[in-house]
Amino acid sequence: MWTYSVNHQNLHQPDWSQRREYLLTNGLGGYAAQSILGCNTRRYHGLLVAAMKPPVDRRVLLSHLEEALIVGNRRIFLTTTEYRDGFFPGGYRNLSDFRLDPLPMWRWNVEGVEITKRLVMVHGHNAVVVHYELSGEVADKQFVVAPFVAMRNFHHLRGSRHDLHPQSQAEQRQWQLPVDPGAHLVLKSDAGELHHEPVWYNHLYYRLEAERKQDDWEDLLRLGNYRYDLSQGGEFSVSAWVDNGPPPPAFAAARQAELQRREDLLRKAGADGLRDSALVSAADQFIVARRHGHHQLTSIIAGYPWFADWSRDTMISLPGLCLATGRQDRAKEILHLFAGLVDHGMLPNRFEESNADLHYNTVDAALWFIQAVAAYMTVEPDDEEFFRQSLWPAISGIINHYTRGTRFNIHADKDGLVIAGGPETQLTWMDAKNGDVVFTPRHGKAVEINAMWVSALYLCSGWADKYELSAPSIVARRKEVRAAFNKLFWNADCGCLYDCIIDGDPDGRIRPNQLLAVSLPHAPVDGERARSIVDVCRNKLLTPVGLRTLSPDSPEYQSHYHGNWFERDSCYHQGTVWPWLLGPYIDALMTSSEMPSLAHAEAQRVMEDALHALDDGTLGSIGEIFDADPPHIAHGCFAQAWSVAEILRVKRKYGL
């Protein structure tokens, strides 16, 4: 398994260590995440962030644990907490090392005592277990662990309040706080003494929220503490869980079960090497349970910490997260879930965090669904019954509705190409909009939408022939539509494709969306034009961490992603780098090249550069976006499904 270690020199530089995070997930959408110092730098950080309606309705319940060694009258803190005026306590100064092995481990050496802290989440449950081992000169010393709770929606910071009434049971070493009707947060220790002393700590500071110009402080309730006499033994655990599920097992059993689960995943995926193992383990973090009607199915979290499951992200990610890792059963469950959500030929863009409403406001999710089906049927060509009963009705419904017309002016023009949206809509993946401001207007005929449309028509033709099905009528026009695509989108002056055609006017901005016209199955562009597209994208857009969303030559280009919400939205697709685009880039490079060995060597170099991201940001995973210019600092979600998925997919597809 992939491991990572940090020595005390780096740990003692908080500006460096606070930008590196760990992430544990539980398969429900819940997670544990902090900086590697154990200090929370985001509103979304916590030791137990529970998904109350998996995979959404997430709550920060247990924020952190404050640990201290008591020697005589002195209290030596191990914990690190930040306030506006600095760190208190600043236990990072005593921290010897941090490791992911692959679970988080911290070690301190103070006053002749070696203290090791380990952490594990229980898969399938909103539960976390924190374990401590103390050895060395432990005589006449005590250890204190104090739980700090937030008990809030993970989006919303709160101040002190009077609605939290923790109940303690000293004999059971247990606290309880209500979460929802019929559900409580339970904290329990397997040793020591419980001291119930609730008190509010005010204005804890979250530095990454400050950078994002968001509210950056909150108050937390310290419940009291567990006190351990080290002469009675130096090994104990603190567990936290939501009691609508069973209590977690003892630490040793929980840790062994999680390690075995990971080993089974790596074995099933045929993981080869440390980087490959890291990607396979990261891929697993996004696959979550979702209730659909009376059925428990599977979905994909788009990104941690704040995204839920989005149809577009799910379909782009499915081949890498599921098929490349030998988890065809999960892919089938996901396709079954989303096939049942097709409405008027569209897939919902996203689920609400409340798990209530569906929003049908995307043109590309349904077309990505067809691409995901193609990937699945390539791996499982004999799954004809599932295809006929669940997938084909959804696919033919998509094609027919996109031809005749559906929501948001989505319809096939007289040339057979798809038109979508209007000046105030954002229906493609470049969907940044703030209020009434549309930052990247791409209504009309967008290049990647029509590349996927052409691909879908050819795929439908093949499936109709193979399974003796009646294809939508427009499938018979697929060659005509392909020719119309090449005529309309080719930009001879730049040797690449226009990004979109708006009211008949071509948009000549150089963006990476055109790569799909080369990379997809039955792509509409091949030969010399395809190679020219790859050359342009290489020269204008490629970086070591992904592809820019806009060429630096453009006057709208923004080199850094920064500022408040409005400013960040304005940067989102105006240069900002997205790692997931390396998948289409490498596909286009490999399929268009006349010299496969040189193309493979280039793809290998691109992959080696990209994999350095595993050692930065969220360790062992890959984030959402990066600055367009060096040093390409990470931003956005600290772990993103399609970033991991597309890099893993092409790495395995081409043996990189």
XYZ file of C-alpha atoms in Angstrom:
656
model
C 0.000 0.000 0.000
C 0.991 3.607 -0.600
C 2.525 5.326 2.420
C 3.645 8.867 3.138
C 5.777 10.282 5.926
C 6.678 13.775 7.138
C 9.563 14.533 9.478
C 9.591 17.040 12.264
C 11.424 19.698 10.244
C 8.473 20.058 7.873
C 5.868 19.566 10.593
C 7.368 22.443 12.527
C 6.644 24.770 9.570
C 2.872 25.297 9.909
C 2.553 27.278 6.682
C 3.778 24.124 4.883
C 2.087 21.450 6.964
C -1.280 23.199 7.234
C -1.624 22.895 3.434
C -1.345 19.117 3.531
C -4.378 17.159 4.577
C -5.463 13.596 5.171
C -8.858 12.184 4.222
C -10.639 9.083 5.491
C -14.106 8.193 4.175
C -16.783 5.736 5.238
C -18.616 4.836 2.026
C -21.646 6.894 3.084
C -20.435 10.371 2.165
C -19.107 10.912 5.690
C -15.448 11.470 6.398
C -12.640 12.521 8.718
C -10.262 15.192 7.442
C -7.803 17.671 8.929
C -4.433 19.142 8.173
C -1.613 16.742 8.948
C -0.994 18.690 12.163
C -4.454 17.601 13.322
C -5.417 21.272 13.178
C -8.607 22.224 11.360
C -8.048 24.808 8.642
C -11.501 24.581 6.985
C -15.096 24.722 8.162
C -15.388 21.260 6.596
C -12.681 19.667 8.728
C -13.514 17.329 11.574
C -12.792 13.945 13.107
C -16.362 12.831 12.462
C -18.319 14.455 9.651
C -21.393 12.236 9.423
C -23.731 11.815 6.440
C -27.162 11.645 8.047
C -28.949 10.901 4.746
C -26.203 9.097 2.858
C -24.453 10.409 0.942
C -25.661 13.896 1.924
C -26.928 15.945 4.877
C -23.442 16.030 6.309
C -22.758 17.366 9.802
C -19.526 18.275 11.560
C -20.117 16.498 14.868
C -16.742 15.824 16.510
C -14.437 18.669 15.542
C -11.221 17.504 17.197
C -9.662 16.068 20.337
C -7.352 18.124 22.519
C -4.553 15.995 24.004
C -2.095 16.873 26.773
C 0.495 15.073 28.901
C 0.450 16.090 32.572
C 3.792 15.996 34.361
C 3.533 17.253 37.912
C 1.927 20.673 37.684
C 2.749 21.091 34.010
C 0.420 20.422 31.100
C 2.243 19.731 27.826
C -0.138 20.045 24.870
C 0.101 17.830 21.821
C -2.829 19.417 19.983
C -2.578 22.332 17.574
C -5.417 24.855 17.388
C -5.295 28.167 15.551
C -6.814 31.513 16.521
C -6.469 34.811 14.695
C -3.520 35.829 16.852
C -1.663 32.534 16.591
C -1.638 28.926 17.752
C -2.895 27.842 21.144
C -2.120 25.228 21.961
C 0.797 24.835 19.583
C 1.483 21.150 20.035
C 2.996 20.849 16.546
C 6.263 22.006 18.132
C 6.365 18.673 19.992
C 5.353 16.549 16.996
C 8.052 14.114 15.864
C 6.501 12.717 12.706
C 3.320 12.069 10.763
C 2.641 9.089 8.537
C -0.046 7.608 6.381
C 0.570 3.880 6.594
C -2.014 4.048 4.942
C -4.085 5.276 7.925
C -3.033 8.461 9.759
C -0.477 8.174 12.551
C 1.092 10.931 14.676
C 4.007 10.534 17.090
C 5.306 12.820 19.828
C 8.325 12.406 22.120
C 8.024 14.543 25.253
C 9.420 14.166 28.775
C 10.726 10.674 28.005
C 7.282 9.511 26.820
C 6.604 8.356 23.261
C 2.994 8.969 22.307
C 1.449 7.450 19.180
C -1.998 8.384 17.928
C -3.838 6.444 15.218
C -7.187 6.943 13.558
C -9.638 4.739 11.656
C -13.136 5.223 10.232
C -15.551 2.319 10.166
C -16.682 1.629 6.618
C -20.441 1.744 6.197
C -21.006 3.560 9.498
C -20.780 7.119 10.794
C -18.107 6.128 13.278
C -14.472 6.918 14.057
C -12.034 5.374 16.527
C -8.952 7.234 17.828
C -6.290 5.136 19.549
C -3.390 6.177 21.781
C -0.292 4.284 22.871
C 2.095 5.764 25.441
C 5.397 4.157 26.408
C 8.667 5.078 28.064
C 8.910 7.030 31.306
C 5.185 6.983 32.141
C 5.372 6.737 35.954
C 3.559 9.537 37.819
C 2.196 10.998 34.589
C -1.302 11.469 33.279
C -2.788 11.892 29.832
C -5.859 14.022 29.107
C -8.113 13.920 26.041
C -10.808 16.605 25.655
C -13.496 16.307 22.911
C -14.552 19.481 21.075
C -17.895 19.263 19.244
C -19.497 21.493 16.590
C -22.871 19.746 15.996
C -23.729 21.698 12.832
C -24.322 21.436 9.108
C -20.915 21.238 7.493
C -21.487 24.355 5.387
C -22.437 26.707 8.213
C -20.199 28.041 10.979
C -21.888 28.959 14.244
C -21.155 30.834 17.439
C -21.855 29.785 21.015
C -25.413 28.640 21.585
C -27.579 27.277 24.330
C -29.311 24.449 22.495
C -26.525 21.913 23.100
C -27.058 19.913 26.256
C -24.507 17.088 26.469
C -25.462 14.228 28.719
C -22.665 12.387 30.502
C -22.530 8.930 32.028
C -19.346 8.807 34.058
C -19.511 5.086 34.834
C -19.801 4.240 31.124
C -17.203 6.939 30.227
C -19.731 8.225 27.715
C -21.246 11.477 26.415
C -24.374 11.824 24.281
C -25.642 14.792 22.257
C -28.761 14.785 20.061
C -28.164 15.013 16.315
C -31.619 14.284 14.887
C -34.781 12.777 16.332
C -33.772 9.252 17.259
C -30.070 9.805 16.635
C -27.284 10.922 18.968
C -23.580 11.535 18.786
C -21.977 9.175 21.286
C -18.415 9.554 22.591
C -16.981 6.744 24.663
C -13.575 5.758 26.031
C -12.465 2.236 26.909
C -10.395 3.476 29.881
C -9.756 6.457 32.150
C -12.129 8.747 33.989
C -14.731 11.040 32.440
C -14.893 14.600 33.772
C -17.994 16.478 32.621
C -17.036 20.160 32.379
C -18.736 21.721 29.307
C -17.384 25.115 28.296
C -17.443 27.100 25.058
C -14.195 28.025 23.296
C -14.623 31.087 21.124
C -13.359 32.204 17.734
C -11.325 29.247 16.522
C -9.822 30.338 13.208
C -9.870 28.554 9.827
C -7.132 29.965 7.646
C -8.292 28.448 4.348
C -11.738 29.960 4.806
C -10.064 33.336 5.272
C -8.207 32.847 1.987
C -11.536 32.162 0.292
C -12.993 35.385 1.790
C -15.549 33.315 3.698
C -16.586 33.413 7.353
C -13.472 32.083 9.055
C -14.214 31.427 12.741
C -16.555 29.481 14.972
C -17.136 28.589 18.602
C -16.810 24.976 19.774
C -18.066 23.210 22.875
C -15.441 21.421 24.958
C -17.348 18.652 26.732
C -14.825 18.065 29.490
C -12.093 15.453 29.359
C -10.999 11.882 29.745
C -8.151 11.520 32.225
C -5.852 8.521 32.106
C -3.422 7.447 34.827
C -0.514 6.058 32.819
C 0.559 3.788 35.660
C -2.639 1.816 34.895
C -1.598 1.173 31.293
C -0.637 3.249 28.289
C -3.096 2.083 25.618
C -6.667 3.336 25.199
C -9.188 4.503 22.603
C -11.867 7.135 22.182
C -14.746 6.266 19.841
C -17.365 8.567 18.348
C -20.395 7.427 16.400
C -23.998 8.203 15.513
C -26.179 5.755 17.378
C -28.632 5.097 14.544
C -25.977 2.536 13.675
C -24.088 0.035 15.845
C -21.165 1.027 18.091
C -17.812 0.678 16.376
C -15.601 -2.317 17.176
C -12.451 -2.009 19.249
C -9.615 -0.185 17.533
C -7.533 -3.243 16.645
C -10.492 -4.957 15.005
C -11.619 -1.788 13.224
C -8.135 -1.104 11.910
C -7.615 -4.685 10.751
C -10.988 -4.716 8.991
C -10.201 -1.486 7.151
C -6.716 -2.628 6.133
C -8.124 -5.930 4.907
C -10.845 -4.120 2.963
C -8.212 -1.988 1.269
C -6.016 -4.977 0.509
C -8.991 -6.710 -1.097
C -9.656 -3.639 -3.260
C -6.032 -3.467 -4.377
C -5.997 -7.177 -5.150
C -9.233 -6.955 -7.119
C -7.888 -3.979 -9.058
C -4.541 -5.650 -9.702
C -2.759 -2.610 -8.289
C 0.845 -2.415 -9.445
C 3.210 -0.168 -7.520
C 2.762 2.526 -4.902
C 1.322 5.235 -7.171
C -1.179 2.830 -8.675
C -2.161 1.671 -5.193
C -2.667 5.264 -4.080
C -4.974 5.974 -7.019
C -7.000 2.799 -6.459
C -7.432 3.651 -2.770
C -8.337 7.233 -3.641
C -10.890 6.002 -6.183
C -12.661 4.023 -3.479
C -13.262 7.166 -1.414
C -15.776 8.534 -3.909
C -17.962 5.423 -4.244
C -20.855 5.781 -1.827
C -24.216 4.313 -0.896
C -27.367 6.108 -1.986
C -30.956 5.229 -1.216
C -33.253 5.262 -4.267
C -36.851 4.392 -3.492
C -36.767 1.124 -1.602
C -33.365 0.174 -2.978
C -29.882 0.740 -1.624
C -27.774 1.559 -4.663
C -24.423 3.139 -5.419
C -23.409 6.615 -6.511
C -20.257 8.727 -6.772
C -19.413 11.766 -4.661
C -18.089 14.429 -7.034
C -15.572 15.835 -4.581
C -14.665 16.238 -0.929
C -15.451 18.117 1.109
C -18.497 19.988 -0.238
C -19.840 18.299 -3.389
C -22.581 15.680 -3.379
C -23.207 13.304 -6.297
C -23.513 15.114 -9.640
C -24.619 13.235 -12.749
C -21.968 14.684 -15.040
C -19.134 13.991 -12.620
C -20.481 10.517 -11.919
C -20.552 9.524 -15.568
C -17.115 10.947 -16.349
C -15.685 9.249 -13.262
C -17.347 5.843 -13.574
C -14.867 4.241 -16.034
C -11.848 5.195 -13.915
C -13.273 4.658 -10.440
C -15.156 1.434 -11.153
C -14.188 -0.253 -14.429
C -10.447 0.393 -14.179
C -10.476 -1.080 -10.658
C -12.424 -4.267 -11.406
C -15.627 -3.055 -9.744
C -18.073 -3.688 -12.571
C -20.783 -4.512 -10.028
C -20.582 -0.977 -8.679
C -20.630 0.471 -12.198
C -23.783 -1.503 -12.936
C -25.505 -0.230 -9.799
C -24.606 3.357 -10.666
C -25.854 3.047 -14.237
C -29.069 1.436 -13.003
C -29.647 4.278 -10.539
C -29.106 7.047 -13.074
C -30.954 5.301 -15.915
C -33.998 5.490 -13.673
C -33.532 9.256 -13.264
C -33.702 10.107 -16.977
C -36.575 12.538 -17.503
C -37.460 14.094 -20.868
C -34.131 12.797 -22.096
C -32.125 14.554 -19.389
C -30.230 13.506 -16.310
C -30.349 15.693 -13.206
C -27.329 17.910 -12.809
C -27.159 17.349 -9.076
C -28.893 16.301 -5.902
C -29.541 18.829 -3.177
C -27.582 18.445 0.052
C -30.949 17.839 1.712
C -31.497 14.856 -0.602
C -34.849 16.294 -1.642
C -34.929 17.884 -5.103
C -33.408 17.038 -8.478
C -32.235 19.777 -10.832
C -32.477 19.012 -14.551
C -30.270 21.769 -15.913
C -27.388 20.179 -17.800
C -27.014 19.285 -21.468
C -23.960 17.044 -21.183
C -24.762 14.659 -18.299
C -27.075 12.526 -20.455
C -24.456 12.327 -23.214
C -21.788 11.371 -20.673
C -24.205 8.651 -19.500
C -24.089 7.145 -23.002
C -20.275 7.262 -22.920
C -20.277 5.525 -19.519
C -22.582 2.838 -20.904
C -20.170 2.333 -23.805
C -17.291 1.877 -21.365
C -19.326 -0.594 -19.300
C -20.447 -2.654 -22.311
C -16.839 -2.856 -23.517
C -15.911 -4.524 -20.232
C -19.168 -6.510 -19.869
C -20.237 -7.244 -23.472
C -22.418 -10.185 -22.442
C -24.639 -8.231 -20.062
C -27.341 -8.052 -22.725
C -30.381 -8.333 -20.458
C -29.300 -5.374 -18.319
C -28.578 -3.365 -21.444
C -31.954 -4.140 -23.007
C -34.068 -3.624 -19.900
C -32.363 -0.702 -18.145
C -29.904 1.054 -20.426
C -31.363 1.061 -23.926
C -34.704 2.653 -22.922
C -32.778 5.475 -21.238
C -30.392 5.895 -24.187
C -33.087 5.896 -26.862
C -35.107 8.339 -24.740
C -32.117 10.677 -24.557
C -31.513 10.561 -28.322
C -35.179 11.052 -29.192
C -35.701 13.958 -26.806
C -32.465 15.654 -27.851
C -33.613 15.337 -31.460
C -37.184 16.618 -31.014
C -36.439 19.050 -28.195
C -36.481 19.134 -24.417
C -35.828 21.608 -21.594
C -33.639 24.702 -22.076
C -34.046 24.767 -25.843
C -32.047 21.560 -26.239
C -32.765 20.183 -29.725
C -31.190 19.062 -32.965
C -30.808 21.772 -35.593
C -31.595 21.086 -39.242
C -27.958 19.991 -39.774
C -28.425 17.384 -37.024
C -26.132 19.084 -34.516
C -27.361 19.906 -30.997
C -28.273 23.422 -29.908
C -28.746 24.146 -26.207
C -29.556 27.015 -23.894
C -29.633 30.771 -24.149
C -27.608 33.777 -22.968
C -28.589 33.311 -19.310
C -28.071 29.553 -19.039
C -25.007 27.503 -18.180
C -25.637 23.905 -19.240
C -22.149 22.543 -19.963
C -19.423 21.643 -17.474
C -18.035 25.176 -17.835
C -21.022 26.310 -15.804
C -19.747 29.110 -13.554
C -22.492 31.661 -12.983
C -22.916 34.111 -10.118
C -26.255 35.832 -9.849
C -27.091 37.009 -13.351
C -23.459 36.995 -14.498
C -22.518 34.201 -16.900
C -18.720 34.031 -17.011
C -18.306 31.565 -19.884
C -21.352 31.809 -22.188
C -21.418 28.639 -24.272
C -25.023 28.390 -25.445
C -25.753 27.386 -28.989
C -23.620 24.580 -30.391
C -20.811 23.640 -27.983
C -17.957 21.587 -29.374
C -17.809 18.814 -26.745
C -21.613 18.462 -26.688
C -21.685 17.825 -30.396
C -18.621 15.587 -30.297
C -20.448 13.427 -27.743
C -23.615 13.646 -29.854
C -21.852 12.308 -32.951
C -20.218 9.587 -30.849
C -23.597 8.671 -29.341
C -25.227 8.299 -32.763
C -22.521 5.896 -33.898
C -22.656 3.967 -30.616
C -26.435 3.627 -30.954
C -26.050 2.332 -34.472
C -23.651 -0.342 -33.281
C -25.879 -1.404 -30.392
C -28.973 -1.490 -32.584
C -27.205 -3.796 -35.033
C -25.702 -6.038 -32.335
C -28.874 -6.498 -30.303
C -31.389 -6.152 -33.178
C -33.007 -3.049 -31.724
C -34.885 -0.194 -33.359
C -32.642 2.869 -33.273
C -33.895 6.461 -33.083
C -34.426 7.857 -36.566
C -31.613 10.416 -36.390
C -29.067 7.593 -36.057
C -29.459 6.991 -39.787
C -28.095 10.526 -40.347
C -24.926 9.971 -38.313
C -22.517 10.384 -41.265
C -24.261 13.586 -42.300
C -24.068 14.935 -38.753
C -20.386 14.036 -38.521
C -19.668 15.908 -41.748
C -21.629 18.912 -40.476
C -19.532 18.903 -37.299
C -16.243 19.025 -39.229
C -17.497 21.760 -41.534
C -18.898 23.952 -38.762
C -16.257 23.662 -36.032
C -12.955 23.611 -37.930
C -10.942 26.789 -37.354
C -8.450 26.781 -40.202
C -6.646 29.895 -38.970
C -5.685 28.259 -35.658
C -5.528 24.627 -36.761
C -8.027 23.527 -34.138
C -11.750 23.646 -33.359
C -13.995 26.502 -32.383
C -15.210 26.142 -28.816
C -18.840 26.935 -29.602
C -21.073 28.482 -32.208
C -23.369 31.101 -30.691
C -26.152 32.394 -32.964
C -24.043 31.448 -35.961
C -20.906 33.200 -34.689
C -17.896 30.971 -33.928
C -16.032 31.431 -30.639
C -12.326 31.161 -31.425
C -11.103 30.997 -27.817
C -8.757 28.053 -27.428
C -10.179 25.741 -24.779
C -9.649 22.048 -23.990
C -13.226 20.966 -24.806
C -12.186 20.270 -28.393
C -10.090 17.316 -27.244
C -13.270 15.242 -26.905
C -13.719 15.502 -30.655
C -10.565 13.379 -30.937
C -10.624 11.248 -27.783
C -14.126 9.723 -27.769
C -15.185 6.434 -29.354
C -16.256 7.263 -32.943
C -14.780 10.727 -32.526
C -15.780 13.079 -35.342
C -12.229 14.326 -36.034
C -9.238 12.188 -37.016
C -6.087 12.268 -39.122
C -4.096 15.449 -39.592
C -6.746 17.648 -38.055
C -6.750 15.536 -34.897
C -2.979 15.799 -34.592
C -3.173 19.554 -35.058
C -5.739 19.834 -32.253
C -3.433 17.918 -29.923
C -0.499 20.153 -30.885
C -2.474 23.323 -30.160
C -3.676 22.014 -26.789
C -0.170 20.891 -25.878
C 1.342 24.287 -26.721
C -1.379 26.473 -25.225
C -3.054 24.519 -22.453
C -0.960 21.660 -21.065
C 0.642 22.083 -17.612
C 2.232 19.552 -15.235
C -1.040 19.225 -13.272
C -3.674 19.281 -16.016
C -4.960 21.475 -18.812
C -5.787 25.148 -18.684
C -9.370 26.027 -19.479
C -8.312 28.954 -21.642
C -5.219 29.864 -23.583
C -2.938 32.507 -22.011
C -3.246 34.394 -25.302
C -6.837 35.262 -24.515
C -7.535 38.674 -22.930
C -9.918 36.956 -20.459
C -7.156 34.639 -19.183
C -6.740 34.584 -15.400
C -3.470 33.209 -14.092
C -4.566 32.557 -10.501
C -7.711 31.345 -8.791
C -8.331 33.665 -5.865
C -10.621 36.074 -4.054
C -14.206 35.982 -2.882
C -16.927 33.755 -4.294
C -17.669 36.045 -7.253
C -13.988 36.485 -8.089
C -13.350 32.748 -7.868
C -16.291 31.975 -10.138
C -14.905 34.451 -12.666
C -11.602 32.511 -12.690
C -13.099 29.010 -12.670
C -12.918 28.370 -16.429
C -10.793 31.265 -17.603
C -7.415 29.595 -17.367
C -7.714 27.591 -14.143
C -6.208 24.121 -14.586
C -8.325 20.953 -14.276
C -6.511 17.604 -13.855
C -9.398 15.509 -15.235
C -8.702 16.892 -18.702
C -5.494 14.854 -18.800
C -7.716 11.869 -19.604
C -9.055 13.281 -22.890
C -5.632 14.759 -23.675
C -3.810 11.437 -23.371
C -6.584 9.617 -25.257
C -6.395 12.171 -28.080
C -2.595 12.007 -28.118
C -2.508 8.208 -28.284
C -5.296 7.739 -30.830
C -4.156 10.457 -33.249
C -0.398 9.874 -33.289
C 1.339 8.378 -36.305
C 4.266 7.427 -34.047
C 2.845 5.388 -31.127
C 6.152 4.973 -29.313
C 6.771 8.735 -29.187
C 3.191 9.372 -28.127
C 3.525 6.798 -25.357
C 6.757 8.404 -24.146
C 5.040 11.804 -24.005
C 2.040 10.332 -22.190
C 4.425 8.739 -19.695
C 6.035 12.103 -18.968
C 2.644 13.761 -18.567
C 1.571 11.037 -16.141
C 4.744 11.275 -14.065
C 4.221 15.008 -13.669
C 0.573 14.584 -12.710
C 1.254 11.940 -10.075
C 3.318 14.394 -8.034
C -0.047 15.809 -6.927
C -0.447 12.713 -4.717
C 2.259 14.135 -2.443
C 0.670 17.553 -2.065
C -2.668 18.925 -0.907
C -4.754 15.951 0.190
C -2.143 13.242 0.490
C -2.838 10.238 -1.695
C -5.546 11.964 -3.725
C -5.854 14.669 -6.398
C -7.767 17.910 -6.045
C -10.222 19.739 -8.246
C -8.304 22.669 -9.740
C -4.946 24.438 -9.786
C -3.686 27.903 -10.622
C -3.115 28.386 -14.342
C 0.425 29.701 -13.866
C 3.299 28.202 -11.840
C 3.641 27.109 -9.131
C 0.134 25.744 -9.845
C -1.227 25.886 -6.288
C -4.203 23.606 -5.590
C -7.666 25.058 -4.947
C -11.289 23.976 -4.843
C -12.289 20.570 -3.524
C -9.264 18.936 -1.935
C -10.141 15.523 -3.439
C -12.037 15.340 -6.741
C -13.556 12.205 -8.264
C -12.919 12.880 -11.933
C -9.358 14.077 -11.284
C -8.504 10.713 -9.722
C -10.682 8.748 -12.139
C -9.361 10.077 -15.424
C -5.724 9.898 -14.397
C -6.216 6.338 -13.143
C -8.149 5.330 -16.263
C -5.550 6.442 -18.815
C -2.664 5.297 -16.626
C -4.037 1.777 -16.765
C -5.371 1.914 -20.317
C -1.963 2.764 -21.789
C 0.308 1.170 -19.194
C 1.776 4.490 -18.033
